[in-house]
Tab-separated table of C-alpha atoms in Angstrom:
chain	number	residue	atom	x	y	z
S	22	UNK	CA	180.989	83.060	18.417
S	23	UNK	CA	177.762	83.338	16.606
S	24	UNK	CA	174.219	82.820	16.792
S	25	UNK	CA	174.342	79.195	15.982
S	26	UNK	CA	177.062	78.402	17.942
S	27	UNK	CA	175.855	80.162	20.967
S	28	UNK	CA	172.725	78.307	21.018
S	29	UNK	CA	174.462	74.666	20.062
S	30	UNK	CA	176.556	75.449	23.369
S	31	UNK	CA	173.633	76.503	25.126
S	32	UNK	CA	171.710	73.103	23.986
S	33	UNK	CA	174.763	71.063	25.316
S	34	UNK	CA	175.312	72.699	28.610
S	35	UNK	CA	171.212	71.973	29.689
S	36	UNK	CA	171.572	68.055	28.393
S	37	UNK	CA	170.432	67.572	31.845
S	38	UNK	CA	166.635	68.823	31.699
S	39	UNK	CA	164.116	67.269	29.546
S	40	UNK	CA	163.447	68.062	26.419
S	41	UNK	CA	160.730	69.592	26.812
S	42	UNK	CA	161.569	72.040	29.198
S	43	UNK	CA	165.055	72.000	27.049
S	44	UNK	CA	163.365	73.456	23.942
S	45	UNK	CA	161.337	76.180	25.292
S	46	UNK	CA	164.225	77.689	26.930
S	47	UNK	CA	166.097	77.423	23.058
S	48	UNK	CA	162.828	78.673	21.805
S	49	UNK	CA	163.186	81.797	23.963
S	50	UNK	CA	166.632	82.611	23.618
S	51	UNK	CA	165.987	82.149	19.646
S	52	UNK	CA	163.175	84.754	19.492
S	53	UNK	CA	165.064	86.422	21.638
S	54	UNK	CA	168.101	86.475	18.699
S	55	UNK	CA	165.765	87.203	16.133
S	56	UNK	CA	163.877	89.920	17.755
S	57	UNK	CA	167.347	91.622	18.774
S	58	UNK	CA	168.982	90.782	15.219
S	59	UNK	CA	165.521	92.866	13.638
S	60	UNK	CA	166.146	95.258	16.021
S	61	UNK	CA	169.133	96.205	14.127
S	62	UNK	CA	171.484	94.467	16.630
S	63	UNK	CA	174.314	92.349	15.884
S	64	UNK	CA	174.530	88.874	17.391
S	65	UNK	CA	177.977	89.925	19.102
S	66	UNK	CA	175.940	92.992	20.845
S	67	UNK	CA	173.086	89.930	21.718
S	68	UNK	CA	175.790	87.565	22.645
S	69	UNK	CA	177.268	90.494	24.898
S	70	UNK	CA	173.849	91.348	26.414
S	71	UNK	CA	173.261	87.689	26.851
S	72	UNK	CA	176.189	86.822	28.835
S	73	UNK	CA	178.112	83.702	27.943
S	74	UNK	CA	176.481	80.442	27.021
S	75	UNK	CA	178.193	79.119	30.670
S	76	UNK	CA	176.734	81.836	32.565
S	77	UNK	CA	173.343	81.330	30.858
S	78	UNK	CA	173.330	77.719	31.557
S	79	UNK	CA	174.013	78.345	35.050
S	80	UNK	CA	171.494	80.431	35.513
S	81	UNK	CA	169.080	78.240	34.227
S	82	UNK	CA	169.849	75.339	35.864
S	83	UNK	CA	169.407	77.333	39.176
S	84	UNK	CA	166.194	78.169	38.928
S	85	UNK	CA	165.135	74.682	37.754
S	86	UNK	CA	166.141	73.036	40.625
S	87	UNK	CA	164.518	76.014	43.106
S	88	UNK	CA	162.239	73.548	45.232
S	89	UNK	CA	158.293	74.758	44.934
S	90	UNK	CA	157.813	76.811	47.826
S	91	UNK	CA	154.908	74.508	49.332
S	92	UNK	CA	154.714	71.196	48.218
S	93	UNK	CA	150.835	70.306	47.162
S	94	UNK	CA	149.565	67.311	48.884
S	95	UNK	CA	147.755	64.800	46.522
S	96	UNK	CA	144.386	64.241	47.007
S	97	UNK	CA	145.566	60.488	47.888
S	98	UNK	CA	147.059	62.045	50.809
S	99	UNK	CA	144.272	63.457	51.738
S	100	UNK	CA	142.346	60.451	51.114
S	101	UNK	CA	144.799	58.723	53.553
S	102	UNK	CA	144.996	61.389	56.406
S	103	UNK	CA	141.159	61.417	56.999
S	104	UNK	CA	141.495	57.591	56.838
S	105	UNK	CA	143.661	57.487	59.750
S	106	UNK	CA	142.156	60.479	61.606
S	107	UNK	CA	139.525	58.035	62.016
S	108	UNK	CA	141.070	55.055	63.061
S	109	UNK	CA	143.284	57.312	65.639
S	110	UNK	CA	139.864	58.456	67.268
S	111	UNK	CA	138.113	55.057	67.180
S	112	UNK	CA	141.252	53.369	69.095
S	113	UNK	CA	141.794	56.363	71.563
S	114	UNK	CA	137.913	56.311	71.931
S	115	UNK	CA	138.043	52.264	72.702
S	116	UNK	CA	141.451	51.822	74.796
S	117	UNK	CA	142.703	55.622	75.835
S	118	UNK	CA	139.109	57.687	76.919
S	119	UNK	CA	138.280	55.208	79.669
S	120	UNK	CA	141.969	54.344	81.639
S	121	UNK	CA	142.837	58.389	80.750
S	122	UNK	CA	139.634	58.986	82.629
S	123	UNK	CA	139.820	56.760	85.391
S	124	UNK	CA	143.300	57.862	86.058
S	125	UNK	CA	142.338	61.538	85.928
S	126	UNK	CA	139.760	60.713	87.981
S	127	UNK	CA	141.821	58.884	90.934
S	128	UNK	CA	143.936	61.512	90.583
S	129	UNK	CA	141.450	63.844	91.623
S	130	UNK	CA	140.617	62.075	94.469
S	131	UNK	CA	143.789	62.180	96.112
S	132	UNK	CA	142.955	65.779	96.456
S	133	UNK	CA	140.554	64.936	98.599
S	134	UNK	CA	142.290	62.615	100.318
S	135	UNK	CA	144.772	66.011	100.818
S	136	UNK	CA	142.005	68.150	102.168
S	137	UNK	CA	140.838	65.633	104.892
S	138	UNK	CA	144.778	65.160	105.983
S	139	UNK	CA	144.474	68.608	106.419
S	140	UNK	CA	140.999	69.584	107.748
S	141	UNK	CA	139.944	66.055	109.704
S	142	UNK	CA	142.910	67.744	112.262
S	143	UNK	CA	140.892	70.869	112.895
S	144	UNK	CA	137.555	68.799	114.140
S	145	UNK	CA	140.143	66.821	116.763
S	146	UNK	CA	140.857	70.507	118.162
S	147	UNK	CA	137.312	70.988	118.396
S	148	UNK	CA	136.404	67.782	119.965
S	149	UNK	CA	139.640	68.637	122.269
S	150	UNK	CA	138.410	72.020	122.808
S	151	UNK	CA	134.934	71.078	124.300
S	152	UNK	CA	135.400	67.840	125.753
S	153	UNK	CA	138.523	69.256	127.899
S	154	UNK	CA	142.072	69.118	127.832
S	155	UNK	CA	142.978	65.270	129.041
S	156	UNK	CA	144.543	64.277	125.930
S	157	UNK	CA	145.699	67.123	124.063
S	158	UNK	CA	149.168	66.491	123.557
S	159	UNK	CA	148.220	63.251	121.274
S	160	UNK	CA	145.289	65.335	119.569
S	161	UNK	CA	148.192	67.721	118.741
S	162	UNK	CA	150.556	64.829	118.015
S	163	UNK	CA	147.883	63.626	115.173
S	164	UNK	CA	147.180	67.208	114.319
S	165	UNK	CA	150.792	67.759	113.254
S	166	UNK	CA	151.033	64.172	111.782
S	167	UNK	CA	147.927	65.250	109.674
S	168	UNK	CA	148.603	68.242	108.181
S	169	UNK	CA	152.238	67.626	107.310
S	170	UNK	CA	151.305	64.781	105.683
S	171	UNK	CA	148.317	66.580	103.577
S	172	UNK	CA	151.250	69.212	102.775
S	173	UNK	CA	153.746	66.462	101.636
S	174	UNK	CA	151.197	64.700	99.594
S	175	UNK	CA	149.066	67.579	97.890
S	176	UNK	CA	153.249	69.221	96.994
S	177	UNK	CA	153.688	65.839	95.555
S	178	UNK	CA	150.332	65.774	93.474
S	179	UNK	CA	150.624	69.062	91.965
S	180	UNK	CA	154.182	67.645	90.499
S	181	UNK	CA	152.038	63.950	89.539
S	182	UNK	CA	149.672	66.383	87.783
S	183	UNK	CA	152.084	68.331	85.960
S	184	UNK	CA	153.304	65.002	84.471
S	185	UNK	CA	150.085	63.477	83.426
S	186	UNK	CA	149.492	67.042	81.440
S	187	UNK	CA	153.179	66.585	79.714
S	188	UNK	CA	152.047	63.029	79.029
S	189	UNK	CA	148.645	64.125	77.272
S	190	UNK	CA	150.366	66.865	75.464
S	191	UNK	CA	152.451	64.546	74.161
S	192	UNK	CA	150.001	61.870	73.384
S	193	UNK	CA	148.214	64.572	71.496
S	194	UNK	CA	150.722	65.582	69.238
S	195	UNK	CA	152.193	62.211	68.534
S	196	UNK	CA	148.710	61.605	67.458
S	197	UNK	CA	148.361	64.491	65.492
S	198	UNK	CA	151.967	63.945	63.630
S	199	UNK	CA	150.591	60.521	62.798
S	200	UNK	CA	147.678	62.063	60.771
S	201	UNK	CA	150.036	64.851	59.126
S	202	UNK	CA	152.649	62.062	58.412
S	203	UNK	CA	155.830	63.837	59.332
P	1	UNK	CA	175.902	95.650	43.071
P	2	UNK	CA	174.940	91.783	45.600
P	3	UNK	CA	173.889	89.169	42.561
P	4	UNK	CA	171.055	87.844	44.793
P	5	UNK	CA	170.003	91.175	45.366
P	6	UNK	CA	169.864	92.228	42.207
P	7	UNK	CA	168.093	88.948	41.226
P	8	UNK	CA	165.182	90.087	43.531
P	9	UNK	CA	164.634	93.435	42.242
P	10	UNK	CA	164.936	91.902	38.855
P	11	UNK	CA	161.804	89.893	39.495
P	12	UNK	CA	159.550	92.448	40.913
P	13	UNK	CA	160.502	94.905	38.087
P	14	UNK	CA	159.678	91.884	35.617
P	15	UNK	CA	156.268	91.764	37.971
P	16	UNK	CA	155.827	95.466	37.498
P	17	UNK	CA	156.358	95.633	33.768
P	18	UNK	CA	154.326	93.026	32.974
P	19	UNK	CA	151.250	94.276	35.303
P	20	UNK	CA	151.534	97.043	32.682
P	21	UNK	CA	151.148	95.387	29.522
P	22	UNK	CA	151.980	92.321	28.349
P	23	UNK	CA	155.344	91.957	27.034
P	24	UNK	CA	157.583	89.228	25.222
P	25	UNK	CA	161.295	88.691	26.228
P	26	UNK	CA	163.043	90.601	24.207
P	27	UNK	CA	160.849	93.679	25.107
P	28	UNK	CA	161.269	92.749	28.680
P	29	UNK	CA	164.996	92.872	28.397
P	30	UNK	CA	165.135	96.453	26.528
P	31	UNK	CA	162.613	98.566	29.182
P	32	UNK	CA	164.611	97.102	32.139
P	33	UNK	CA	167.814	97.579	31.136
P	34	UNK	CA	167.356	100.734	30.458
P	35	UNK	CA	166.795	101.237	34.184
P	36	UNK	CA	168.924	98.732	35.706
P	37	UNK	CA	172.194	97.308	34.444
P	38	UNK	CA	171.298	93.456	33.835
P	39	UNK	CA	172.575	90.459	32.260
P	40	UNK	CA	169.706	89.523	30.128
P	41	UNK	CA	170.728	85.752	30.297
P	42	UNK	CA	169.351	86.130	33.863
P	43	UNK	CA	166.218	87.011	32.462
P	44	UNK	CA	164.711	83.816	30.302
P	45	UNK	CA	165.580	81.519	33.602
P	46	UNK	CA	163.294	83.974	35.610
P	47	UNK	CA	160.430	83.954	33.563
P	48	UNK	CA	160.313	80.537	33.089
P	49	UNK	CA	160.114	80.023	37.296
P	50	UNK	CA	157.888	83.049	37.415
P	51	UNK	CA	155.481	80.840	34.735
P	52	UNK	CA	156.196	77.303	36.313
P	53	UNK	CA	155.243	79.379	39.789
P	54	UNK	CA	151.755	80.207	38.198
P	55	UNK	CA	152.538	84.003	38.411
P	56	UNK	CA	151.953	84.413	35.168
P	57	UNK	CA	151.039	82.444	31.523
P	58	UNK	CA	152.670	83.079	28.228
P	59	UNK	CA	150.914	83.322	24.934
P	60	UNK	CA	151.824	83.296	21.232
P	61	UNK	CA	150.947	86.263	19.204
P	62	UNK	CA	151.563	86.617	15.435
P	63	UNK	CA	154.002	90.216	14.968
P	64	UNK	CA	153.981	92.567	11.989
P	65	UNK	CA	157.531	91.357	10.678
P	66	UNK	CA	159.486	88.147	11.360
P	67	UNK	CA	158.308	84.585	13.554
P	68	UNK	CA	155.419	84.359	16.590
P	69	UNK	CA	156.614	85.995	20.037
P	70	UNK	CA	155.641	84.734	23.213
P	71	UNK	CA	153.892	87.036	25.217
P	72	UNK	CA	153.717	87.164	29.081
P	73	UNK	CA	150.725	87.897	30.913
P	74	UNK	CA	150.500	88.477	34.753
P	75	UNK	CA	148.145	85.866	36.540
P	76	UNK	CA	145.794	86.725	39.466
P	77	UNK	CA	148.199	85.242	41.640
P	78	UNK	CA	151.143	87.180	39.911
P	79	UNK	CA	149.179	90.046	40.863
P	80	UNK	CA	149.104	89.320	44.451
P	81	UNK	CA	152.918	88.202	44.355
P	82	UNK	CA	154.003	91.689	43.201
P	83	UNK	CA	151.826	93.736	45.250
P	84	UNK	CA	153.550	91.911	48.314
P	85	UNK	CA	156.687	92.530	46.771
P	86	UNK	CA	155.984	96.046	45.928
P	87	UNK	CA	155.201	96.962	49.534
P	88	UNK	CA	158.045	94.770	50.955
P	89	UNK	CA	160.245	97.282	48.345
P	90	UNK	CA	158.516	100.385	49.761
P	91	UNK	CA	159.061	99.450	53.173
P	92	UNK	CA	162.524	97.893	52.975
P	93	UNK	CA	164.111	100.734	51.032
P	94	UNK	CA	162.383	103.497	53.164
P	95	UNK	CA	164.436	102.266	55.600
P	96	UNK	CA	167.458	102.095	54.102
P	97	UNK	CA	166.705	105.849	53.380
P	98	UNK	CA	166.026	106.482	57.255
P	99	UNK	CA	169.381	104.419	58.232
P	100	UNK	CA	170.864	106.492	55.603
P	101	UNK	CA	169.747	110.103	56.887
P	102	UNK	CA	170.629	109.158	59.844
P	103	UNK	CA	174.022	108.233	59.209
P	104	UNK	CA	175.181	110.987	57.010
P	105	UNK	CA	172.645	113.535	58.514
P	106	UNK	CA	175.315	114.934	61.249
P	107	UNK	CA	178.300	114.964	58.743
């Protein structure tokens, strides 16, 4: 194989790629022939150095098709992100800020629904305590009644709770992977 | 010696030489091969990703005897590239050299 022949093979094998790109790599690969042949090289010892045609080809193509390590976002993109940034906040603005806030707010409430369950039973052993001991067995009845309930309910609202601060989370991101599109 | 290895040292030493002075291909080829043992077809494929990555631009300069050469010429960015790869070489084969000492250190 010579020169010519080595780069005709090396033309055929990168059909593939455009022109363009197809002729600069030729381009190199014939300075590079040229520069070695001056050199007082002969194209077998370039052809050597070179590996075959194949090989070159194949190492070519490879790095061609390595994707770009980030992929640039157009400024249309960016054009269209902002876009919808601002749509997402009007709507959540209009129909999520006020039921999210009313919900938040009756469910802060119920904690102090909780703390009178659990405190209003204390003041009936006070009245008990100074007004004498005639009905204490239903003050203690209601006492009981009370606070287990307060426990029961305020165990159940830190669970609620825990749910309605998944269900933001996840209303937050789903809002933020609609702006970044993916 | 591992391909892809090989492949990575080949691009910082391409970095490296080029940070130097600006070199065309062929000149490339001859000062790292007299280092490293390298299939020069491996070489043209790398400098064109190393110039489509913006690491560096290439530049036609007339030579005392026969056509043009293209020159390459490290970019900013280049610059930045291959001083994160130089100190991800420093670090990486230091330790091979620890892992090493210690492994044949009690023989």
């Amino acid at each position: 194989m010579n020169k010519d022949q080595y780069l005709k093979e090396l033309k055929q094998r990168l059909a593939p790629l455009s022109k363009q790109d197809r002729d600069e790599i030729l381009f190199d690969y014939q300075e590079h022939f040229d520069v070695g042949l001056q050199d007082g090289k002969s194209e077998i010892d370039i052809i050597n150095e070179l590996g075959t045609p194949h090989e070159a080809a194949d190492n070519i193509m490879a790095e061609m098709s390595v994707p770009k390590q980030e992929e640039r976002k157009s400024s249309s993109d960016h054009v269209r992100m902002v876009f919808l940034a601002i749509i997402l906040i009007m709507v959540n603005l209009i129909f999520v800020v006020g039921p999210a806030m009313a919900i938040i707010v009756a469910y802060l409430s119920l904690y102090s629904v909780v703390l009178t369950l659990i405190f209003s039973p204390m003041l009936i052993f006070y009245y008990t305590v100074i007004h004498g001991l005639g009905n204490a067995m239903a003050s203690f009845f209601a006492m009981g009644i009370g606070i287990s309930l307060g426990v029961l309910i305020g165990i159940g609202l830190f669970y609620v709770g825990k749910w309605i601060y998944q269900v933001i989370l996840m209303y937050i991101n789903f809002n933020v992977k609609l702006v970044r599109g993916y | 010696m591992n391909a892809q290895f090989k492949k990575g040292v080949l691009e910082l030493c391409v970095l490296v030489l080029i940070y130097k002075k600006d070199q065309y291909g062929y000149e490339l080829a001859q000062n790292i091969s007299t280092s490293i043992d390298l299939a020069e077809g491996s070489l043209y494929p790398l400098l064109r990703r190393l110039t489509k990555e913006e690491y560096c631009t290439t530049y036609l300069a007339e030579s005392k005897e026969g056509p043009p050469r293209k020159y390459y010429q490290l970019t900013e960015k280049g610059k930045s590239y291959m001083d994160f790869l130089v100190n991800e070489w420093k670090m990486f084969s230091h330790n091979v050299d620890v892992l090493i000492k210690e492994a044949l250190g009690d023989e």
